[in-house]
mmCIF file of N, CA, C and O and ligand atoms in Angstrom:
data_model
loop_
_atom_site.group_PDB
_atom_site.id
_atom_site.type_symbol
_atom_site.label_atom_id
_atom_site.label_comp_id
_atom_site.label_asym_id
_atom_site.label_seq_id
_atom_site.Cartn_x
_atom_site.Cartn_y
_atom_site.Cartn_z
ATOM 1 N N MET A 7 -17.643 28.643 -25.667
ATOM 2 C CA MET A 7 -18.275 29.187 -24.474
ATOM 3 C C MET A 7 -18.196 30.707 -24.562
ATOM 4 O O MET A 7 -17.122 31.266 -24.691
ATOM 5 N N SER A 8 -19.340 31.356 -24.496
ATOM 6 C CA SER A 8 -19.344 32.819 -24.531
ATOM 7 C C SER A 8 -19.033 33.368 -23.148
ATOM 8 O O SER A 8 -19.040 32.643 -22.160
ATOM 9 N N ARG A 9 -18.785 34.657 -23.099
ATOM 10 C CA ARG A 9 -18.480 35.303 -21.816
ATOM 11 C C ARG A 9 -19.618 35.144 -20.814
ATOM 12 O O ARG A 9 -19.395 34.983 -19.627
ATOM 13 N N ASP A 10 -20.846 35.154 -21.304
ATOM 14 C CA ASP A 10 -21.998 35.024 -20.411
ATOM 15 C C ASP A 10 -22.142 33.624 -19.836
ATOM 16 O O ASP A 10 -22.865 33.419 -18.872
ATOM 17 N N ASP A 11 -21.498 32.662 -20.450
ATOM 18 C CA ASP A 11 -21.591 31.282 -19.981
ATOM 19 C C ASP A 11 -20.602 30.983 -18.868
ATOM 20 O O ASP A 11 -20.587 29.885 -18.336
ATOM 21 N N ARG A 12 -19.764 31.927 -18.517
ATOM 22 C CA ARG A 12 -18.696 31.673 -17.546
ATOM 23 C C ARG A 12 -19.077 32.190 -16.162
ATOM 24 O O ARG A 12 -19.763 33.202 -16.034
ATOM 25 N N VAL A 13 -18.605 31.483 -15.174
ATOM 26 C CA VAL A 13 -18.665 31.971 -13.801
ATOM 27 C C VAL A 13 -17.274 31.792 -13.211
ATOM 28 O O VAL A 13 -16.542 30.880 -13.592
ATOM 29 N N THR A 14 -16.933 32.680 -12.316
ATOM 30 C CA THR A 14 -15.681 32.531 -11.584
ATOM 31 C C THR A 14 -16.000 32.610 -10.102
ATOM 32 O O THR A 14 -16.629 33.560 -9.640
ATOM 33 N N ILE A 15 -15.594 31.579 -9.395
ATOM 34 C CA ILE A 15 -15.736 31.560 -7.944
ATOM 35 C C ILE A 15 -14.329 31.566 -7.356
ATOM 36 O O ILE A 15 -13.359 31.324 -8.085
ATOM 37 N N THR A 16 -14.210 31.867 -6.075
ATOM 38 C CA THR A 16 -12.908 31.686 -5.446
ATOM 39 C C THR A 16 -13.029 30.544 -4.446
ATOM 40 O O THR A 16 -14.060 30.393 -3.776
ATOM 41 N N VAL A 17 -11.995 29.741 -4.406
ATOM 42 C CA VAL A 17 -11.936 28.616 -3.462
ATOM 43 C C VAL A 17 -10.687 28.812 -2.612
ATOM 44 O O VAL A 17 -9.572 28.762 -3.137
ATOM 45 N N ASP A 18 -10.894 29.097 -1.351
ATOM 46 C CA ASP A 18 -9.790 29.454 -0.460
ATOM 47 C C ASP A 18 -8.955 30.575 -1.073
ATOM 48 O O ASP A 18 -7.717 30.565 -1.012
ATOM 49 N N GLY A 19 -9.634 31.510 -1.703
ATOM 50 C CA GLY A 19 -8.979 32.693 -2.253
ATOM 51 C C GLY A 19 -8.425 32.543 -3.656
ATOM 52 O O GLY A 19 -7.947 33.510 -4.236
ATOM 53 N N VAL A 20 -8.520 31.333 -4.218
ATOM 54 C CA VAL A 20 -7.977 31.090 -5.554
ATOM 55 C C VAL A 20 -9.123 31.103 -6.572
ATOM 56 O O VAL A 20 -10.094 30.358 -6.410
ATOM 57 N N PRO A 21 -9.047 31.929 -7.627
ATOM 58 C CA PRO A 21 -10.121 31.944 -8.626
ATOM 59 C C PRO A 21 -10.216 30.618 -9.374
ATOM 60 O O PRO A 21 -9.201 30.041 -9.776
ATOM 61 N N VAL A 22 -11.460 30.146 -9.540
ATOM 62 C CA VAL A 22 -11.713 28.904 -10.274
ATOM 63 C C VAL A 22 -12.855 29.181 -11.234
ATOM 64 O O VAL A 22 -13.917 29.660 -10.836
ATOM 65 N N GLY A 23 -12.643 28.880 -12.495
ATOM 66 C CA GLY A 23 -13.645 29.157 -13.518
ATOM 67 C C GLY A 23 -14.523 27.963 -13.794
ATOM 68 O O GLY A 23 -14.102 26.817 -13.680
ATOM 69 N N GLY A 24 -15.769 28.252 -14.147
ATOM 70 C CA GLY A 24 -16.704 27.195 -14.519
ATOM 71 C C GLY A 24 -17.703 27.741 -15.510
ATOM 72 O O GLY A 24 -17.543 28.835 -16.044
ATOM 73 N N ARG A 25 -18.739 26.955 -15.772
ATOM 74 C CA ARG A 25 -19.788 27.355 -16.714
ATOM 75 C C ARG A 25 -21.056 27.657 -15.948
ATOM 76 O O ARG A 25 -21.363 27.014 -14.939
ATOM 77 N N ALA A 26 -21.798 28.617 -16.424
ATOM 78 C CA ALA A 26 -23.083 28.952 -15.816
ATOM 79 C C ALA A 26 -23.955 27.707 -15.775
ATOM 80 O O ALA A 26 -24.006 26.942 -16.742
ATOM 81 N N GLY A 27 -24.595 27.495 -14.651
ATOM 82 C CA GLY A 27 -25.467 26.343 -14.482
ATOM 83 C C GLY A 27 -24.816 25.183 -13.766
ATOM 84 O O GLY A 27 -25.510 24.278 -13.302
ATOM 85 N N GLN A 28 -23.503 25.201 -13.658
ATOM 86 C CA GLN A 28 -22.835 24.118 -12.935
ATOM 87 C C GLN A 28 -23.036 24.292 -11.439
ATOM 88 O O GLN A 28 -23.116 25.417 -10.935
ATOM 89 N N SER A 29 -23.056 23.180 -10.743
ATOM 90 C CA SER A 29 -23.028 23.244 -9.275
ATOM 91 C C SER A 29 -21.617 23.626 -8.853
ATOM 92 O O SER A 29 -20.663 23.558 -9.652
ATOM 93 N N ILE A 30 -21.477 24.003 -7.595
ATOM 94 C CA ILE A 30 -20.132 24.282 -7.079
ATOM 95 C C ILE A 30 -19.281 23.012 -7.185
ATOM 96 O O ILE A 30 -18.120 23.080 -7.583
ATOM 97 N N ALA A 31 -19.852 21.865 -6.895
ATOM 98 C CA ALA A 31 -19.106 20.612 -7.037
ATOM 99 C C ALA A 31 -18.678 20.416 -8.495
ATOM 100 O O ALA A 31 -17.557 19.985 -8.761
ATOM 101 N N GLY A 32 -19.543 20.743 -9.421
ATOM 102 C CA GLY A 32 -19.209 20.616 -10.838
ATOM 103 C C GLY A 32 -18.043 21.507 -11.227
ATOM 104 O O GLY A 32 -17.145 21.092 -11.974
ATOM 105 N N VAL A 33 -18.043 22.724 -10.699
ATOM 106 C CA VAL A 33 -16.925 23.634 -10.981
ATOM 107 C C VAL A 33 -15.639 23.068 -10.393
ATOM 108 O O VAL A 33 -14.594 23.050 -11.044
ATOM 109 N N LEU A 34 -15.727 22.571 -9.155
ATOM 110 C CA LEU A 34 -14.527 22.031 -8.505
ATOM 111 C C LEU A 34 -14.012 20.797 -9.244
ATOM 112 O O LEU A 34 -12.806 20.669 -9.488
ATOM 113 N N ILE A 35 -14.889 19.903 -9.609
ATOM 114 C CA ILE A 35 -14.468 18.700 -10.340
ATOM 115 C C ILE A 35 -13.887 19.085 -11.694
ATOM 116 O O ILE A 35 -12.870 18.536 -12.132
ATOM 117 N N GLY A 36 -14.513 20.061 -12.345
ATOM 118 C CA GLY A 36 -13.993 20.537 -13.631
ATOM 119 C C GLY A 36 -12.597 21.127 -13.515
ATOM 120 O O GLY A 36 -11.831 21.133 -14.477
ATOM 121 N N ALA A 37 -12.274 21.602 -12.318
ATOM 122 C CA ALA A 37 -10.941 22.166 -12.072
ATOM 123 C C ALA A 37 -9.963 21.101 -11.588
ATOM 124 O O ALA A 37 -8.833 21.417 -11.216
ATOM 125 N N GLY A 38 -10.409 19.850 -11.562
ATOM 126 C CA GLY A 38 -9.505 18.770 -11.185
ATOM 127 C C GLY A 38 -9.527 18.394 -9.721
ATOM 128 O O GLY A 38 -8.738 17.569 -9.277
ATOM 129 N N GLU A 39 -10.444 18.979 -8.966
ATOM 130 C CA GLU A 39 -10.520 18.660 -7.531
ATOM 131 C C GLU A 39 -11.362 17.388 -7.336
ATOM 132 O O GLU A 39 -12.387 17.212 -7.990
ATOM 133 N N GLN A 40 -10.929 16.539 -6.439
ATOM 134 C CA GLN A 40 -11.716 15.359 -6.100
ATOM 135 C C GLN A 40 -12.216 15.408 -4.663
ATOM 136 O O GLN A 40 -13.153 14.707 -4.310
ATOM 137 N N ALA A 41 -11.579 16.194 -3.829
ATOM 138 C CA ALA A 41 -11.966 16.307 -2.424
ATOM 139 C C ALA A 41 -11.737 17.743 -1.989
ATOM 140 O O ALA A 41 -10.799 18.396 -2.439
ATOM 141 N N TRP A 42 -12.618 18.240 -1.126
ATOM 142 C CA TRP A 42 -12.495 19.631 -0.681
ATOM 143 C C TRP A 42 -12.949 19.817 0.766
ATOM 144 O O TRP A 42 -13.149 20.932 1.206
ATOM 145 N N ARG A 43 -13.086 18.766 1.473
ATOM 146 C CA ARG A 43 -13.389 18.888 2.898
ATOM 147 C C ARG A 43 -12.720 17.723 3.599
ATOM 148 O O ARG A 43 -12.381 16.722 2.973
ATOM 149 N N THR A 44 -12.504 17.867 4.912
ATOM 150 C CA THR A 44 -11.968 16.755 5.687
ATOM 151 C C THR A 44 -12.908 16.470 6.847
ATOM 152 O O THR A 44 -13.542 17.379 7.391
ATOM 153 N N THR A 45 -12.971 15.200 7.206
ATOM 154 C CA THR A 45 -13.868 14.791 8.279
ATOM 155 C C THR A 45 -13.340 15.258 9.628
ATOM 156 O O THR A 45 -12.135 15.479 9.797
ATOM 157 N N SER A 46 -14.241 15.404 10.592
ATOM 158 C CA SER A 46 -13.886 15.973 11.891
ATOM 159 C C SER A 46 -12.896 15.113 12.667
ATOM 160 O O SER A 46 -11.937 15.624 13.238
ATOM 161 N N PHE A 47 -13.089 13.824 12.693
ATOM 162 C CA PHE A 47 -12.263 12.975 13.561
ATOM 163 C C PHE A 47 -11.019 12.436 12.865
ATOM 164 O O PHE A 47 -9.936 12.488 13.399
ATOM 165 N N ALA A 48 -11.162 11.917 11.670
ATOM 166 C CA ALA A 48 -10.028 11.279 11.001
ATOM 167 C C ALA A 48 -9.339 12.191 9.991
ATOM 168 O O ALA A 48 -8.333 11.815 9.406
ATOM 169 N N SER A 49 -9.892 13.370 9.769
ATOM 170 C CA SER A 49 -9.372 14.291 8.746
ATOM 171 C C SER A 49 -9.271 13.603 7.386
ATOM 172 O O SER A 49 -8.349 13.860 6.606
ATOM 173 N N ALA A 50 -10.224 12.717 7.112
ATOM 174 C CA ALA A 50 -10.256 12.021 5.826
ATOM 175 C C ALA A 50 -10.836 12.941 4.750
ATOM 176 O O ALA A 50 -11.762 13.712 5.011
ATOM 177 N N ALA A 51 -10.285 12.858 3.566
ATOM 178 C CA ALA A 51 -10.718 13.705 2.457
ATOM 179 C C ALA A 51 -12.099 13.297 1.957
ATOM 180 O O ALA A 51 -12.415 12.113 1.861
ATOM 181 N N ARG A 52 -12.921 14.299 1.652
ATOM 182 C CA ARG A 52 -14.264 14.048 1.127
ATOM 183 C C ARG A 52 -14.561 15.029 0.001
ATOM 184 O O ARG A 52 -14.128 16.173 0.010
ATOM 185 N N GLY A 53 -15.358 14.545 -0.962
ATOM 186 C CA GLY A 53 -15.840 15.379 -2.065
ATOM 187 C C GLY A 53 -17.251 14.947 -2.368
ATOM 188 O O GLY A 53 -18.080 14.847 -1.481
ATOM 189 N N VAL A 54 -17.532 14.639 -3.624
ATOM 190 C CA VAL A 54 -18.867 14.150 -3.980
ATOM 191 C C VAL A 54 -18.944 12.652 -3.716
ATOM 192 O O VAL A 54 -18.067 11.896 -4.115
ATOM 193 N N PHE A 55 -19.996 12.245 -3.021
ATOM 194 C CA PHE A 55 -20.254 10.812 -2.840
ATOM 195 C C PHE A 55 -21.572 10.464 -3.518
ATOM 196 O O PHE A 55 -21.618 9.713 -4.469
ATOM 197 N N CYS A 56 -22.684 11.044 -3.045
ATOM 198 C CA CYS A 56 -23.987 10.716 -3.647
ATOM 199 C C CYS A 56 -24.293 11.618 -4.849
ATOM 200 O O CYS A 56 -24.902 11.178 -5.809
ATOM 201 N N GLY A 57 -23.923 12.856 -4.752
ATOM 202 C CA GLY A 57 -24.183 13.796 -5.839
ATOM 203 C C GLY A 57 -25.621 14.266 -5.937
ATOM 204 O O GLY A 57 -25.978 14.984 -6.879
ATOM 205 N N ILE A 58 -26.447 13.902 -4.965
ATOM 206 C CA ILE A 58 -27.868 14.271 -5.017
ATOM 207 C C ILE A 58 -28.360 14.888 -3.716
ATOM 208 O O ILE A 58 -29.558 14.934 -3.451
ATOM 209 N N GLY A 59 -27.448 15.343 -2.872
ATOM 210 C CA GLY A 59 -27.859 16.069 -1.684
ATOM 211 C C GLY A 59 -28.236 15.236 -0.488
ATOM 212 O O GLY A 59 -28.822 15.753 0.459
ATOM 213 N N VAL A 60 -27.869 13.972 -0.466
ATOM 214 C CA VAL A 60 -28.274 13.096 0.632
ATOM 215 C C VAL A 60 -27.175 12.912 1.681
ATOM 216 O O VAL A 60 -27.446 12.917 2.876
ATOM 217 N N CYS A 61 -25.932 12.771 1.264
ATOM 218 C CA CYS A 61 -24.888 12.326 2.191
ATOM 219 C C CYS A 61 -24.152 13.450 2.941
ATOM 220 O O CYS A 61 -23.522 13.190 3.945
ATOM 221 N N PHE A 62 -24.183 14.639 2.449
ATOM 222 C CA PHE A 62 -23.496 15.796 3.040
ATOM 223 C C PHE A 62 -21.972 15.667 3.017
ATOM 224 O O PHE A 62 -21.280 16.376 3.725
ATOM 225 N N ASP A 63 -21.429 14.767 2.232
ATOM 226 C CA ASP A 63 -19.976 14.652 2.142
ATOM 227 C C ASP A 63 -19.339 15.863 1.480
ATOM 228 O O ASP A 63 -18.169 16.146 1.689
ATOM 229 N N CYS A 64 -20.084 16.583 0.686
ATOM 230 C CA CYS A 64 -19.512 17.626 -0.177
ATOM 231 C C CYS A 64 -19.590 19.026 0.418
ATOM 232 O O CYS A 64 -19.325 19.995 -0.289
ATOM 233 N N VAL A 65 -19.933 19.157 1.686
ATOM 234 C CA VAL A 65 -20.226 20.486 2.226
ATOM 235 C C VAL A 65 -19.023 21.430 2.185
ATOM 236 O O VAL A 65 -17.877 21.018 2.356
ATOM 237 N N VAL A 66 -19.336 22.678 1.927
ATOM 238 C CA VAL A 66 -18.354 23.765 1.899
ATOM 239 C C VAL A 66 -19.009 24.991 2.530
ATOM 240 O O VAL A 66 -20.225 25.030 2.727
ATOM 241 N N GLU A 67 -18.171 25.967 2.811
ATOM 242 C CA GLU A 67 -18.692 27.268 3.227
ATOM 243 C C GLU A 67 -18.821 28.123 1.970
ATOM 244 O O GLU A 67 -17.904 28.185 1.161
ATOM 245 N N VAL A 68 -19.994 28.742 1.791
ATOM 246 C CA VAL A 68 -20.230 29.598 0.626
ATOM 247 C C VAL A 68 -20.698 30.961 1.108
ATOM 248 O O VAL A 68 -21.711 31.065 1.810
ATOM 249 N N ASN A 69 -19.944 31.975 0.771
ATOM 250 C CA ASN A 69 -20.275 33.358 1.140
ATOM 251 C C ASN A 69 -20.557 33.490 2.641
ATOM 252 O O ASN A 69 -21.502 34.163 3.050
ATOM 253 N N GLY A 70 -19.757 32.775 3.443
ATOM 254 C CA GLY A 70 -19.863 32.865 4.891
ATOM 255 C C GLY A 70 -20.862 31.916 5.522
ATOM 256 O O GLY A 70 -20.979 31.864 6.746
ATOM 257 N N LEU A 71 -21.579 31.164 4.721
ATOM 258 C CA LEU A 71 -22.566 30.214 5.232
ATOM 259 C C LEU A 71 -21.973 28.806 5.199
ATOM 260 O O LEU A 71 -21.614 28.301 4.118
ATOM 261 N N ALA A 72 -21.868 28.169 6.366
ATOM 262 C CA ALA A 72 -21.267 26.837 6.449
ATOM 263 C C ALA A 72 -22.268 25.747 6.056
ATOM 264 O O ALA A 72 -23.477 25.971 6.003
ATOM 265 N N ASP A 73 -21.734 24.564 5.773
ATOM 266 C CA ASP A 73 -22.513 23.352 5.521
ATOM 267 C C ASP A 73 -23.403 23.443 4.289
ATOM 268 O O ASP A 73 -24.510 22.890 4.263
ATOM 269 N N VAL A 74 -22.935 24.113 3.260
ATOM 270 C CA VAL A 74 -23.667 24.181 1.986
ATOM 271 C C VAL A 74 -23.262 22.963 1.156
ATOM 272 O O VAL A 74 -22.073 22.685 0.982
ATOM 273 N N ARG A 75 -24.254 22.239 0.666
ATOM 274 C CA ARG A 75 -23.953 21.067 -0.151
ATOM 275 C C ARG A 75 -23.539 21.520 -1.553
ATOM 276 O O ARG A 75 -24.345 22.047 -2.314
ATOM 277 N N ALA A 76 -22.277 21.281 -1.863
ATOM 278 C CA ALA A 76 -21.710 21.746 -3.131
ATOM 279 C C ALA A 76 -22.353 21.073 -4.335
ATOM 280 O O ALA A 76 -22.370 21.639 -5.430
ATOM 281 N N CYS A 77 -22.915 19.882 -4.128
ATOM 282 C CA CYS A 77 -23.530 19.180 -5.264
ATOM 283 C C CYS A 77 -24.895 19.763 -5.624
ATOM 284 O O CYS A 77 -25.392 19.527 -6.727
ATOM 285 N N LEU A 78 -25.495 20.524 -4.713
ATOM 286 C CA LEU A 78 -26.818 21.091 -4.971
ATOM 287 C C LEU A 78 -26.771 22.582 -5.283
ATOM 288 O O LEU A 78 -27.634 23.096 -5.996
ATOM 289 N N ARG A 79 -25.807 23.271 -4.716
ATOM 290 C CA ARG A 79 -25.764 24.736 -4.842
ATOM 291 C C ARG A 79 -25.179 25.121 -6.193
ATOM 292 O O ARG A 79 -24.053 24.780 -6.520
ATOM 293 N N ARG A 80 -25.955 25.837 -6.983
ATOM 294 C CA ARG A 80 -25.472 26.308 -8.275
ATOM 295 C C ARG A 80 -24.419 27.393 -8.058
ATOM 296 O O ARG A 80 -24.622 28.289 -7.234
ATOM 297 N N ALA A 81 -23.327 27.305 -8.780
ATOM 298 C CA ALA A 81 -22.265 28.309 -8.660
ATOM 299 C C ALA A 81 -22.748 29.615 -9.263
ATOM 300 O O ALA A 81 -23.316 29.640 -10.361
ATOM 301 N N ARG A 82 -22.519 30.693 -8.511
ATOM 302 C CA ARG A 82 -22.841 32.028 -9.003
ATOM 303 C C ARG A 82 -21.552 32.821 -9.102
ATOM 304 O O ARG A 82 -20.679 32.699 -8.244
ATOM 305 N N ASP A 83 -21.453 33.618 -10.125
ATOM 306 C CA ASP A 83 -20.253 34.408 -10.329
ATOM 307 C C ASP A 83 -19.933 35.195 -9.061
ATOM 308 O O ASP A 83 -20.811 35.864 -8.502
ATOM 309 N N GLY A 84 -18.711 35.085 -8.609
ATOM 310 C CA GLY A 84 -18.272 35.828 -7.425
ATOM 311 C C GLY A 84 -18.444 35.085 -6.114
ATOM 312 O O GLY A 84 -18.050 35.603 -5.062
ATOM 313 N N ASP A 85 -19.006 33.886 -6.137
ATOM 314 C CA ASP A 85 -19.139 33.115 -4.891
ATOM 315 C C ASP A 85 -17.773 32.928 -4.230
ATOM 316 O O ASP A 85 -16.777 32.655 -4.908
ATOM 317 N N VAL A 86 -17.781 33.057 -2.910
ATOM 318 C CA VAL A 86 -16.556 32.841 -2.128
ATOM 319 C C VAL A 86 -16.723 31.509 -1.394
ATOM 320 O O VAL A 86 -17.552 31.389 -0.493
ATOM 321 N N VAL A 87 -15.948 30.533 -1.827
ATOM 322 C CA VAL A 87 -16.052 29.179 -1.285
ATOM 323 C C VAL A 87 -14.823 28.900 -0.422
ATOM 324 O O VAL A 87 -13.704 29.224 -0.805
ATOM 325 N N VAL A 88 -15.075 28.308 0.739
ATOM 326 C CA VAL A 88 -13.989 27.944 1.658
ATOM 327 C C VAL A 88 -14.149 26.471 2.004
ATOM 328 O O VAL A 88 -15.252 26.009 2.321
ATOM 329 N N ARG A 89 -13.037 25.751 1.937
ATOM 330 C CA ARG A 89 -13.065 24.334 2.323
ATOM 331 C C ARG A 89 -13.360 24.221 3.816
ATOM 332 O O ARG A 89 -12.892 25.036 4.598
ATOM 333 N N GLN A 90 -14.084 23.181 4.198
ATOM 334 C CA GLN A 90 -14.484 23.026 5.589
ATOM 335 C C GLN A 90 -13.704 21.942 6.294
ATOM 336 O O GLN A 90 -13.456 20.882 5.752
ATOM 337 N N HIS A 91 -13.324 22.236 7.522
ATOM 338 C CA HIS A 91 -12.893 21.200 8.467
ATOM 339 C C HIS A 91 -13.413 21.651 9.830
ATOM 340 O O HIS A 91 -12.966 22.670 10.350
ATOM 341 N N ILE A 92 -14.352 20.933 10.335
ATOM 342 C CA ILE A 92 -14.920 21.278 11.636
ATOM 343 C C ILE A 92 -14.334 20.309 12.658
ATOM 344 O O ILE A 92 -14.466 19.095 12.536
ATOM 345 N N ALA A 93 -13.643 20.889 13.631
ATOM 346 C CA ALA A 93 -12.997 20.064 14.658
ATOM 347 C C ALA A 93 -14.060 19.324 15.477
ATOM 348 O O ALA A 93 -15.165 19.827 15.666
ATOM 349 N N PRO A 94 -13.718 18.134 15.950
ATOM 350 C CA PRO A 94 -14.673 17.390 16.778
ATOM 351 C C PRO A 94 -14.935 18.134 18.078
ATOM 352 O O PRO A 94 -14.084 18.902 18.539
ATOM 353 N N PRO A 95 -16.075 17.895 18.683
ATOM 354 C CA PRO A 95 -16.383 18.575 19.950
ATOM 355 C C PRO A 95 -15.436 18.093 21.046
ATOM 356 O O PRO A 95 -14.952 16.973 21.024
ATOM 357 N N GLU A 96 -15.181 18.980 21.980
ATOM 358 C CA GLU A 96 -14.318 18.620 23.108
ATOM 359 C C GLU A 96 -15.047 17.624 23.998
ATOM 360 O O GLU A 96 -16.251 17.745 24.243
ATOM 361 N N VAL A 97 -14.294 16.666 24.506
ATOM 362 C CA VAL A 97 -14.855 15.700 25.458
ATOM 363 C C VAL A 97 -14.633 16.248 26.846
ATOM 364 O O VAL A 97 -13.515 16.581 27.236
ATOM 365 N N ILE A 98 -15.700 16.396 27.597
ATOM 366 C CA ILE A 98 -15.617 16.932 28.964
ATOM 367 C C ILE A 98 -15.517 15.751 29.922
ATOM 368 O O ILE A 98 -16.400 14.891 29.960
ATOM 369 N N PRO A 99 -14.423 15.669 30.686
ATOM 370 C CA PRO A 99 -14.242 14.523 31.586
ATOM 371 C C PRO A 99 -15.232 14.523 32.740
ATOM 372 O O PRO A 99 -15.813 15.472 33.132
HETATM 373 S S1 LIG B 123 -22.368 14.597 -2.547
HETATM 374 FE FE1 LIG B 123 -23.836 13.846 -1.168
HETATM 375 S S2 LIG B 123 -24.821 15.640 -0.467
HETATM 376 FE FE2 LIG B 123 -23.435 16.373 -1.946
#
């Protein structure tokens, strides 16, 4: 792998290396991650489920933008990725 083939993103502030052309999910899986978000109600771990942009299980925050599907978004050098947990809405009595 040449220097031009590498990308480095940060995930919750930690640098993670990947190859140019990989999706963010691909970089995360390549780094040994299987889950990077938790569900709103049960806080259940989620990562890639469909891998084709349909299920939204893989969403992350990228460069300040929430709900980015990691399986579709190509990783760009310097991307700042944050794991998502969106609290459930408050129930108004
Ligand atoms: S894994 Fe289903 S949308 Fe990304």
